[in-house]
Amino acid sequence: YRVSLWKESENSLLDVVTETVYNETTLHLTEKTFKPIVMQMPFILVGAQYNLEYLRSYGFKTFGDFWSEDYDNEPNNVRLESITNTLIELNNLSLKEKAQLQKHLTPIVEHNFNWFYSKEFEELLWKELTTMSNAW
């Protein structure tokens, strides 16, 4: 409906997405995951195991070339610790390193934004919805 905190987010390196589902085995993405995509921000996804893989299956790109996304494969009791360690590593970068990193992340951020608003993504979602509706 509405994306808020634009001003607060503009000086952030990334968004830490805390999804609705964490402990479950269900792959589940909500508006929380798509908010940084719409705001053209990199993100780390704190969600159910394999949620990053699930997001990539929809054509989105993630940031595993720039920081470890191994946490996506970790069991619940390890995943949050792995995410925390990644955030500590990123926080410990100098301002210059953070600026350089942000510059290198731009192509992924732009791809995700453009893909989210693309006709192809819309058609993919409609096809999935139709298939699911017909299955009922």
XYZ file of C-alpha atoms in Angstrom:
136
model
C 0.000 0.000 0.000
C 2.597 2.543 1.054
C 6.335 2.499 1.517
C 7.479 4.670 4.385
C 10.787 5.661 5.952
C 12.317 6.879 2.683
C 14.282 9.616 4.434
C 15.530 7.310 7.176
C 16.589 4.671 4.663
C 18.524 6.844 2.252
C 21.664 6.734 4.409
C 21.472 2.996 5.078
C 23.736 0.481 3.389
C 21.030 -2.180 3.371
C 17.696 -3.251 4.761
C 17.417 -6.134 7.206
C 14.143 -7.795 6.259
C 12.498 -9.626 9.131
C 9.953 -11.818 7.404
C 6.767 -13.105 9.010
C 7.872 -16.744 8.923
C 11.208 -17.847 10.386
C 10.928 -21.170 12.227
C 8.622 -22.837 9.733
C 9.620 -24.944 6.755
C 7.187 -23.047 4.546
C 8.663 -20.838 1.847
C 6.903 -17.568 2.422
C 7.559 -14.065 1.094
C 5.519 -11.005 1.992
C 5.579 -7.290 1.281
C 8.444 -7.067 3.779
C 10.798 -8.734 1.283
C 9.660 -6.554 -1.592
C 9.911 -3.253 0.302
C 13.703 -2.865 -0.140
C 13.336 -3.924 -3.768
C 10.854 -1.100 -4.348
C 13.081 1.284 -2.367
C 16.056 0.168 -4.489
C 18.057 -1.070 -1.530
C 20.203 -4.138 -0.945
C 18.894 -6.447 1.768
C 19.571 -9.370 4.050
C 16.569 -11.642 4.468
C 15.811 -12.955 7.944
C 13.220 -15.538 7.044
C 12.574 -19.226 6.674
C 15.343 -21.507 5.470
C 15.786 -21.357 1.664
C 13.773 -18.137 1.289
C 16.611 -16.479 -0.675
C 16.654 -19.428 -3.045
C 12.870 -19.101 -3.354
C 13.177 -15.381 -4.128
C 15.800 -16.110 -6.787
C 13.439 -18.660 -8.369
C 11.199 -15.697 -9.217
C 14.012 -14.007 -11.141
C 15.357 -11.718 -8.435
C 19.051 -11.447 -7.693
C 20.588 -11.469 -4.237
C 23.941 -10.368 -2.880
C 25.970 -13.538 -2.377
C 28.840 -12.170 -4.458
C 29.347 -9.429 -1.861
C 28.637 -11.136 1.460
C 27.929 -14.657 2.553
C 24.392 -15.830 1.989
C 25.175 -19.289 3.331
C 22.758 -18.476 6.140
C 19.908 -19.303 3.752
C 20.893 -22.982 3.959
C 21.464 -23.046 7.716
C 19.038 -24.625 10.189
C 16.961 -22.308 12.370
C 19.283 -22.440 15.380
C 22.309 -21.331 13.291
C 20.766 -19.019 10.678
C 20.299 -15.983 12.919
C 23.858 -16.220 14.237
C 25.183 -16.359 10.658
C 23.136 -13.295 9.709
C 24.397 -11.453 12.788
C 28.008 -12.240 11.890
C 27.454 -10.938 8.360
C 25.943 -7.720 9.706
C 28.884 -7.245 12.077
C 31.335 -7.704 9.195
C 29.472 -5.157 7.068
C 29.232 -2.705 9.941
C 32.987 -2.941 10.475
C 33.726 -1.722 6.944
C 35.092 1.797 6.658
C 32.871 4.489 5.153
C 34.966 4.347 1.992
C 34.529 0.557 1.767
C 30.789 0.887 2.336
C 30.531 3.501 -0.422
C 32.456 1.261 -2.818
C 30.292 -1.723 -1.873
C 27.118 0.280 -2.444
C 28.369 1.248 -5.900
C 29.015 -2.418 -6.763
C 25.550 -3.425 -5.502
C 23.763 -0.962 -7.793
C 23.348 -3.309 -10.804
C 21.600 -5.927 -8.640
C 19.402 -3.322 -6.960
C 18.415 -1.895 -10.346
C 17.743 -5.357 -11.798
C 15.437 -6.220 -8.893
C 13.561 -2.923 -9.123
C 13.085 -3.244 -12.879
C 12.126 -6.921 -12.636
C 9.561 -6.209 -9.889
C 7.794 -3.696 -12.142
C 8.179 -5.723 -15.331
C 5.343 -7.178 -17.371
C 7.145 -10.544 -17.301
C 7.094 -10.718 -13.492
C 3.441 -9.704 -13.448
C 2.616 -12.448 -15.957
C 4.567 -14.997 -13.921
C 2.534 -14.136 -10.819
C -0.792 -14.257 -12.675
C 0.128 -17.651 -14.117
C 1.012 -18.947 -10.658
C -2.211 -17.565 -9.171
C -4.306 -19.080 -11.968
C -2.624 -22.477 -11.554
C -3.199 -22.402 -7.798
C -6.837 -21.331 -8.217
C -7.503 -24.073 -10.742
C -5.999 -26.646 -8.385
C -8.653 -25.799 -5.788
